[in-house]
PDB file of C-alpha atoms and ligand atoms in Angstrom:
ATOM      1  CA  UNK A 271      77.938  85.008  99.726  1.00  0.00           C
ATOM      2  CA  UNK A 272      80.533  86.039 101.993  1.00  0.00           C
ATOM      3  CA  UNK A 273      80.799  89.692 101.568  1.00  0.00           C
ATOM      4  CA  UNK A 274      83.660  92.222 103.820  1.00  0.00           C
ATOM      5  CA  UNK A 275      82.667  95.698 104.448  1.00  0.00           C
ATOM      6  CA  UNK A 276      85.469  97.763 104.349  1.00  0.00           C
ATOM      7  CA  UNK A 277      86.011 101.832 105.662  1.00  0.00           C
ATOM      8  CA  UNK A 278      89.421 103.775 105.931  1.00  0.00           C
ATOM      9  CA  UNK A 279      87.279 106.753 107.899  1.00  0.00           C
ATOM     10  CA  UNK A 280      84.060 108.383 107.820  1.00  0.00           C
ATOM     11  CA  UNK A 281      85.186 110.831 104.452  1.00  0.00           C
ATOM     12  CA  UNK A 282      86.505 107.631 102.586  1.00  0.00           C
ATOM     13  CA  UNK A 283      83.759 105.622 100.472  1.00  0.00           C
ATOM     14  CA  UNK A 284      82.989 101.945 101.128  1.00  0.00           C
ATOM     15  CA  UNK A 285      84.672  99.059  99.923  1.00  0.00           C
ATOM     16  CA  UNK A 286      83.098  95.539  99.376  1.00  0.00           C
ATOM     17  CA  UNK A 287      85.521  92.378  98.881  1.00  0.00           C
ATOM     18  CA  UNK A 288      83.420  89.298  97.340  1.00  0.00           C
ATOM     19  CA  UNK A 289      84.923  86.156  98.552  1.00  0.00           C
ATOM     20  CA  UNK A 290      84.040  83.748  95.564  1.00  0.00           C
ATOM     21  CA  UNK A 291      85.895  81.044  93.594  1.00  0.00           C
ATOM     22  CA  UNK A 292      86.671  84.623  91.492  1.00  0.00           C
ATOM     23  CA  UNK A 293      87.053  87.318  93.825  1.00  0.00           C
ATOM     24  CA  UNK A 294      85.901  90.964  93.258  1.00  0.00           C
ATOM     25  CA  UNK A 295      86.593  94.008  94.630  1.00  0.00           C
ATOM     26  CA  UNK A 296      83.234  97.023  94.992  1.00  0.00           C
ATOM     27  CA  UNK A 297      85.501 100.309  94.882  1.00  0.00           C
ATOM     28  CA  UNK A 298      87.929 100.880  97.084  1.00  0.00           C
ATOM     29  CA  UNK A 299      88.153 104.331  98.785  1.00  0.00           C
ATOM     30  CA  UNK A 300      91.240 106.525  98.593  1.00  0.00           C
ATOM     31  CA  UNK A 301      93.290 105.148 101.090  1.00  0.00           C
ATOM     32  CA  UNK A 302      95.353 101.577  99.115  1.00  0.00           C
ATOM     33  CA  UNK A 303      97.975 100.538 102.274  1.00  0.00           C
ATOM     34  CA  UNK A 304      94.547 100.451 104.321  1.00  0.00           C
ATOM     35  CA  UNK A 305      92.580  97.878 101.974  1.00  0.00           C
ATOM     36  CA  UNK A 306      95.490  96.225 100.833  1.00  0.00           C
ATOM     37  CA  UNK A 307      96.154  95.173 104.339  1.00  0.00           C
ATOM     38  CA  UNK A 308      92.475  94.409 105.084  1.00  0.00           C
ATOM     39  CA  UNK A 309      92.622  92.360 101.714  1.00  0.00           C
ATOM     40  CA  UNK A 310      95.890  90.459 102.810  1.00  0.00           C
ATOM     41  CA  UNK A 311      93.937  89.702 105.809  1.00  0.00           C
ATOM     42  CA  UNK A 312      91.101  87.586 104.313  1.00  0.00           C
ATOM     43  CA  UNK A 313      92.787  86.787 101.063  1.00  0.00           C
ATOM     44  CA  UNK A 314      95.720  86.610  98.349  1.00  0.00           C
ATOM     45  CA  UNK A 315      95.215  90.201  96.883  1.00  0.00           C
ATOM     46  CA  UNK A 316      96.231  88.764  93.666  1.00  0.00           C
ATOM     47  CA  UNK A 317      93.224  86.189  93.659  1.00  0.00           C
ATOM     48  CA  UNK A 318      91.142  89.301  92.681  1.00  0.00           C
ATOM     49  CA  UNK A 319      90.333  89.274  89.574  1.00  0.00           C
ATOM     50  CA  UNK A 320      88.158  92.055  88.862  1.00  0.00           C
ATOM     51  CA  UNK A 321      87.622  95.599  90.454  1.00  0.00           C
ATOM     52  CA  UNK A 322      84.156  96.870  89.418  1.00  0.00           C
ATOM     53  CA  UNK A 323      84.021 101.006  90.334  1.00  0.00           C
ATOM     54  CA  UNK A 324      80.375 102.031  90.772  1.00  0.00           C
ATOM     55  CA  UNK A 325      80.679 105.346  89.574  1.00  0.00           C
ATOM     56  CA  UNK A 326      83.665 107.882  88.594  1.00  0.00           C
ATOM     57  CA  UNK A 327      83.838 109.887  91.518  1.00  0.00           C
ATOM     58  CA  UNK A 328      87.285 109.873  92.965  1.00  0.00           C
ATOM     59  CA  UNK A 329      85.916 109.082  96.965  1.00  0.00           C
ATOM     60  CA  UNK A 330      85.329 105.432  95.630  1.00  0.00           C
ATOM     61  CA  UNK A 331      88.637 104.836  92.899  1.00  0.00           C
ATOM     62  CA  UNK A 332      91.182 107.027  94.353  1.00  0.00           C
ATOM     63  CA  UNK A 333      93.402 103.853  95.674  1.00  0.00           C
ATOM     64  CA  UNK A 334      92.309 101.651  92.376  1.00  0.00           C
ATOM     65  CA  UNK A 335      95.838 102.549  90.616  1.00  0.00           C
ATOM     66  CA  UNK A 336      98.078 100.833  93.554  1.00  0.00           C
ATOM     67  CA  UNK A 337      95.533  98.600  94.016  1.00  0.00           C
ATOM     68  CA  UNK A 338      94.882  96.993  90.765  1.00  0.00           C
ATOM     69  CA  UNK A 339      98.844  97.537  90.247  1.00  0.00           C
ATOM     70  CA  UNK A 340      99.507  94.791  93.328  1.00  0.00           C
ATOM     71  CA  UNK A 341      96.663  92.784  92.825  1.00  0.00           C
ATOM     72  CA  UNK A 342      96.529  92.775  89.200  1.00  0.00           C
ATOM     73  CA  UNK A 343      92.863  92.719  88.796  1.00  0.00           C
ATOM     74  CA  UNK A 344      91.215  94.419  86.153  1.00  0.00           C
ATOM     75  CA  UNK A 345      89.460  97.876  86.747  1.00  0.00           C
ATOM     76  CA  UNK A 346      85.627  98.047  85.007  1.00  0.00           C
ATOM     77  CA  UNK A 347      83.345 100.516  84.853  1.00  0.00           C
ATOM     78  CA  UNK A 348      79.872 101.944  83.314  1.00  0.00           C
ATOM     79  CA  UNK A 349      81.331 103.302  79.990  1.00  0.00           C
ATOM     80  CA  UNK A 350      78.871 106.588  80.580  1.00  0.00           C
ATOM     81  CA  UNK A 351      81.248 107.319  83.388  1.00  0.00           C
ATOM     82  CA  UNK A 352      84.736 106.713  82.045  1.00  0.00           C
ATOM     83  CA  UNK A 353      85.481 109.410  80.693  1.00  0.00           C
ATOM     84  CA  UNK A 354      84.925 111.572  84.296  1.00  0.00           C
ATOM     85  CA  UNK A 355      88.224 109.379  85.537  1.00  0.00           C
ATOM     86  CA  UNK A 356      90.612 111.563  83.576  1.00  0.00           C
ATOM     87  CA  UNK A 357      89.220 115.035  84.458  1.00  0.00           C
ATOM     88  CA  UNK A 358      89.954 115.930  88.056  1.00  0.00           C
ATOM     89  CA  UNK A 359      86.597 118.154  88.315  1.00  0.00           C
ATOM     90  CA  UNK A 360      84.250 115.993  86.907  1.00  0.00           C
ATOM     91  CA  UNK A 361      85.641 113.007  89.036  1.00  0.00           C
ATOM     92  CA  UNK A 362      85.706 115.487  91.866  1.00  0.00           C
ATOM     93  CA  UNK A 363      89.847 114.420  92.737  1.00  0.00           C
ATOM     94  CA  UNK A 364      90.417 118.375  93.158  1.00  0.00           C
ATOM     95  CA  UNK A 365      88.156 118.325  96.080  1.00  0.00           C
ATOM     96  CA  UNK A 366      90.003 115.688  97.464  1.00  0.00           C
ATOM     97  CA  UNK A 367      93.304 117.088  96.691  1.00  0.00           C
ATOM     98  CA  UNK A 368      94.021 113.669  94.299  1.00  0.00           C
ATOM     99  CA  UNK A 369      94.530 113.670  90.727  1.00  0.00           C
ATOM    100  CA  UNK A 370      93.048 112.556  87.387  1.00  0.00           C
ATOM    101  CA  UNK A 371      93.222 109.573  86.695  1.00  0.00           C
ATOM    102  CA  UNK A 372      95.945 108.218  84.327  1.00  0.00           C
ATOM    103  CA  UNK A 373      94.640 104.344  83.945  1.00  0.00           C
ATOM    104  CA  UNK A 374      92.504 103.258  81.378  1.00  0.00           C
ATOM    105  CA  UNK A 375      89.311 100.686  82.610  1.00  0.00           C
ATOM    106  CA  UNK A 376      89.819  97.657  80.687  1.00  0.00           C
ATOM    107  CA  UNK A 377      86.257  96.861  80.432  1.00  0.00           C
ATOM    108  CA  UNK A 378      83.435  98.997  80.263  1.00  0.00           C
ATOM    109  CA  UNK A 379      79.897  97.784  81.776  1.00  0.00           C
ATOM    110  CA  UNK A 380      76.704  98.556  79.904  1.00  0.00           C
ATOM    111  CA  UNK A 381      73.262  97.750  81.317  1.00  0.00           C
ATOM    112  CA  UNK A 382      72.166  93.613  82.590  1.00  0.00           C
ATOM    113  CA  UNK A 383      76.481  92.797  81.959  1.00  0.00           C
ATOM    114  CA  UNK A 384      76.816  90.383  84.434  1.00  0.00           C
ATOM    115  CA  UNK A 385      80.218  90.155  86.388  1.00  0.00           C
ATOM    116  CA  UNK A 386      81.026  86.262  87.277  1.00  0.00           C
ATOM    117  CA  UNK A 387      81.807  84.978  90.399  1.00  0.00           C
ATOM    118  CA  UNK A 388      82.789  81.611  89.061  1.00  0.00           C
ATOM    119  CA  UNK A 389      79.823  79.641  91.287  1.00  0.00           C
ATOM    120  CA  UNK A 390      77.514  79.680  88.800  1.00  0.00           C
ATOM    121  CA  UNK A 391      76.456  83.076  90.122  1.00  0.00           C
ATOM    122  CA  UNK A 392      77.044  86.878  89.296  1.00  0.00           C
ATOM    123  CA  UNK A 393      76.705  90.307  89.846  1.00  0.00           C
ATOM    124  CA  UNK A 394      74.103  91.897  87.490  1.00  0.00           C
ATOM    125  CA  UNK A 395      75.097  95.504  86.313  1.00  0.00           C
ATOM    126  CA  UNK A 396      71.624  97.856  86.998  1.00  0.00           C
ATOM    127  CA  UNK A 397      72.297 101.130  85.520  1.00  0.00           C
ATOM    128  CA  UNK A 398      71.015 103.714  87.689  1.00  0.00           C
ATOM    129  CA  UNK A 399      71.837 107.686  86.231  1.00  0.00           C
ATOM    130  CA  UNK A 400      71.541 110.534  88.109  1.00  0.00           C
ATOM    131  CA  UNK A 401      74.292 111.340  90.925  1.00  0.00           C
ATOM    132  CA  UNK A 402      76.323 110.600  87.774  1.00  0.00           C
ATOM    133  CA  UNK A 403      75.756 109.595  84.110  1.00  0.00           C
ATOM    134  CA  UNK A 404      77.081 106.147  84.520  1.00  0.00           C
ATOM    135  CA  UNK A 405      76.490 105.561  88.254  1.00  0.00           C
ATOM    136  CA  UNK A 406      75.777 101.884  88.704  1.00  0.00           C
ATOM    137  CA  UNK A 407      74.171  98.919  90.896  1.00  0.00           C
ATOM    138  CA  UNK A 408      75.204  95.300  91.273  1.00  0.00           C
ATOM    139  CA  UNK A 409      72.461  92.597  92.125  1.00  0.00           C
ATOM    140  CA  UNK A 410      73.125  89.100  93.019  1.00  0.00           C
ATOM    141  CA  UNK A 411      70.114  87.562  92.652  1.00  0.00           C
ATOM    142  CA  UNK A 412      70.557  84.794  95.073  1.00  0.00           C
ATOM    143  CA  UNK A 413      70.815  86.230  98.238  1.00  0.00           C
ATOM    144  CA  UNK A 414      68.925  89.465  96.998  1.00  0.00           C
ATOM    145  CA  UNK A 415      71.898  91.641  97.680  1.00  0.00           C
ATOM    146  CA  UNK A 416      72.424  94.991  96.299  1.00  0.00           C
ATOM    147  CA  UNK A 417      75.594  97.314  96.125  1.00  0.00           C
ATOM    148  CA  UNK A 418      74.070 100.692  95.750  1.00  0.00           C
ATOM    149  CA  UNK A 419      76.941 103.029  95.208  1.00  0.00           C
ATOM    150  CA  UNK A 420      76.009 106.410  95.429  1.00  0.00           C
ATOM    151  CA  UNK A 421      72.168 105.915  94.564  1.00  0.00           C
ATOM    152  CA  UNK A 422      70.863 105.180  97.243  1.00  0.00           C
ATOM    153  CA  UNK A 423      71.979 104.789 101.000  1.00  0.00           C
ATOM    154  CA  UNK A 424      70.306 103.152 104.058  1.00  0.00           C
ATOM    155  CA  UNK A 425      67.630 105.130 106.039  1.00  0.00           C
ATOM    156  CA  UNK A 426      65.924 106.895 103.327  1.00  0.00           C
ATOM    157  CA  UNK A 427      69.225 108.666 101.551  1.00  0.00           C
ATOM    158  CA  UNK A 428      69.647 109.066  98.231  1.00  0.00           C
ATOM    159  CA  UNK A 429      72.599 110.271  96.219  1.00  0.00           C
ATOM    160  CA  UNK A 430      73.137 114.190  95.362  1.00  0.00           C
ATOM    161  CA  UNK A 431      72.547 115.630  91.832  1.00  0.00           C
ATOM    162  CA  UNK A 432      74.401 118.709  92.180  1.00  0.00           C
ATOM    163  CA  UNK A 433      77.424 117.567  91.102  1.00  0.00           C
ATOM    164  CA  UNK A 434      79.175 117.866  87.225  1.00  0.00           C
ATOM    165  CA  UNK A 435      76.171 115.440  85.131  1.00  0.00           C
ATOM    166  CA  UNK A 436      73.999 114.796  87.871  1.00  0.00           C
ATOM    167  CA  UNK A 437      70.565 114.659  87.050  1.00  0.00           C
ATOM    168  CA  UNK A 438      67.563 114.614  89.376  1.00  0.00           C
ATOM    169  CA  UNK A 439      65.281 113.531  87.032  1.00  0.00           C
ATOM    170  CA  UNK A 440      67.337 110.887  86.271  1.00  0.00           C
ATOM    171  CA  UNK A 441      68.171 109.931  89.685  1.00  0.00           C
ATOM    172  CA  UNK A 442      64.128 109.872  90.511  1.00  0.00           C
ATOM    173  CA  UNK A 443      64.007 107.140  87.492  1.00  0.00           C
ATOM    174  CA  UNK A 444      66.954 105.125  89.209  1.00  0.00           C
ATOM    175  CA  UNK A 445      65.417 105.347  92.642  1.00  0.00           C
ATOM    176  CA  UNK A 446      61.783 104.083  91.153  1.00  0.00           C
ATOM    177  CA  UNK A 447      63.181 101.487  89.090  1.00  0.00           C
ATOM    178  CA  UNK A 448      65.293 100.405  92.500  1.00  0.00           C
ATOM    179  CA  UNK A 449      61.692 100.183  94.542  1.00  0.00           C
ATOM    180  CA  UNK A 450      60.794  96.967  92.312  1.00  0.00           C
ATOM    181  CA  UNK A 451      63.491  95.175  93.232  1.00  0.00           C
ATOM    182  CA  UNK A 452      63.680  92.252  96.004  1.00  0.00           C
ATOM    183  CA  UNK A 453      66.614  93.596  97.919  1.00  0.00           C
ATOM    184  CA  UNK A 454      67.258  91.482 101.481  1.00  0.00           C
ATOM    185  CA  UNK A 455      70.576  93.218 101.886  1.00  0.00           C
ATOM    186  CA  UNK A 456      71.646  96.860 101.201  1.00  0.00           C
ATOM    187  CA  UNK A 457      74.958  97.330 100.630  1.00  0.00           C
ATOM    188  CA  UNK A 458      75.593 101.531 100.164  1.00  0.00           C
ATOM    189  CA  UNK A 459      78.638 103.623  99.324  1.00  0.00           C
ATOM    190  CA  UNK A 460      78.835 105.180 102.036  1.00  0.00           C
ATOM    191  CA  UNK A 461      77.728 104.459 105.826  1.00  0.00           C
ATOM    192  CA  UNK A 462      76.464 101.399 106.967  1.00  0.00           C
ATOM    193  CA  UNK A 463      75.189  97.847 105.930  1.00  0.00           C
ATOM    194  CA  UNK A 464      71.452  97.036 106.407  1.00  0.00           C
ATOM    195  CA  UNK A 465      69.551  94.091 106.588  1.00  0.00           C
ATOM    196  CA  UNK A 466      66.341  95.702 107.724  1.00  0.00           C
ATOM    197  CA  UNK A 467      63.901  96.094 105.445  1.00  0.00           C
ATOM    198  CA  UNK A 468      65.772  97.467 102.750  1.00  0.00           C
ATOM    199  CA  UNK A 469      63.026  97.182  99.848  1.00  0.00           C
ATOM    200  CA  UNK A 470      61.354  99.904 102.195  1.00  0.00           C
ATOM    201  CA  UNK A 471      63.951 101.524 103.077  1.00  0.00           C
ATOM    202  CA  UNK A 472      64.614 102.276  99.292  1.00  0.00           C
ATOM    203  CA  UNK A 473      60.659 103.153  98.755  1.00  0.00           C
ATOM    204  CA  UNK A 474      61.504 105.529 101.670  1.00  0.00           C
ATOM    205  CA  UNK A 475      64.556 107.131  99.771  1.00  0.00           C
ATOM    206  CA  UNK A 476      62.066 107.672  96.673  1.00  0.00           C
ATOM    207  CA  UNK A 477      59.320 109.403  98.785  1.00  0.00           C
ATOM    208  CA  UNK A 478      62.346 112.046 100.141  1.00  0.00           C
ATOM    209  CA  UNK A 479      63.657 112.475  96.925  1.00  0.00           C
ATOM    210  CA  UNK A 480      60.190 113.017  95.297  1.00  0.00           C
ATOM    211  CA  UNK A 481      59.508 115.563  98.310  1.00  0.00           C
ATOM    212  CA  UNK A 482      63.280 117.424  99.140  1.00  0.00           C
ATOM    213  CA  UNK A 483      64.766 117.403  95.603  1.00  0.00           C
TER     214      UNK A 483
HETATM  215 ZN1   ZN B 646      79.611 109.859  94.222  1.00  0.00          ZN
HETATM  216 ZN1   ZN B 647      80.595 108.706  97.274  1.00  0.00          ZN
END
């Protein structure tokens, strides 16, 4: 699976471009002239056919409206989280002096929807509650890959609860349920890619959480 990491700056959330006979987009930060010109650079931006937000904070959607206006793809998203896209606290867009949004998601993802690729493989929707209701992570199963949003991050992180309907409890549940999975690639919201050992690294994140939160 060929798979493009890319960061505006260190304060903008990750974005992941699938290259597949039906290309999809991971979120895509806040900043749309800088991943529409990293897009234009690998691909047609309007062979994208699907944008799949992993949660509703506004670090990961706050370029989706230009975006998904000049690629035309649709926007998806967990439907426990759709309704935080329209209130600029909840989504957190005040802190990043952006706004609510005013798009509707024209599909909403519920637990094991799979998102196709159009190579006879997909990306499985895991939901995984607790930085946010609806806060989700995308498996493809063949090359063991997971995009982890906000859940969990390389080296042991784990996403924060303290924010409008996080839920440590929750999150502890996600994190647990995450430490059965074969993961050979870790794919986070925020900071870098890892290949090393991220089935331990994600038993590591657990362990912290169980001890700091
Ligand atoms: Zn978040
Ligand atoms: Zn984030």
């Amino acid at each position: 699976m060929e798979v493009h990491h890319i960061n505006s700056s260190p304060y903008d959330a990750n974005a992941y471009l699938i290259v597949a006979p039906r290309p999809v987009l991971i979120d895509v930060g806040m900043n749309a002239s800088y991943i529409l010109d990293r897009i234009s650079g690998i691909i047609e931006p309007t062979d994208i056919e699907t944008i799949i937000l992993t949660h509703g904070h506004y670090d990961h959607w706050g370029a989706v409206e230009e975006v998904s206006g000049s690629t035309g793809a649709d926007i998806v998203i967990h439907t426990d989280d759709a309704s935080m896209l329209t209130d600029s606290v909840a989504s957190a867009a005040a802190m990043f002096s952006g706004q609510a949004a005013s798009f509707s998601p024209e599909r909403l993802l519920h637990e094991s929807d799979n998102i196709d690729l159009g190579n006879d493989s997909g990306l499985e929707v895991i939901h995984t509650p607790g930085h946010t209701p609806g806060c989700i992570c995308l498996y493809h199963a063949p090359t063991k890959s997971l995009f982890s949003g906000d859940t969990v991050f390389q080296g042991g992180g784990f996403g924060r609860t303290d924010l409008a309907g996080g839920n440590q409890h929750r999150l502890l549940e996600s994190l647990e349920r995450l430490t059965g999975m074969n993961v050979d690639v870790l794919y986070p919201g925020h900071g870098e890619v890892s290949a090393d050992d991220p089935s331990g690294q994600i038993r590591m994140s657990l362990q912290l959480a169980r001890t700091y939160m």
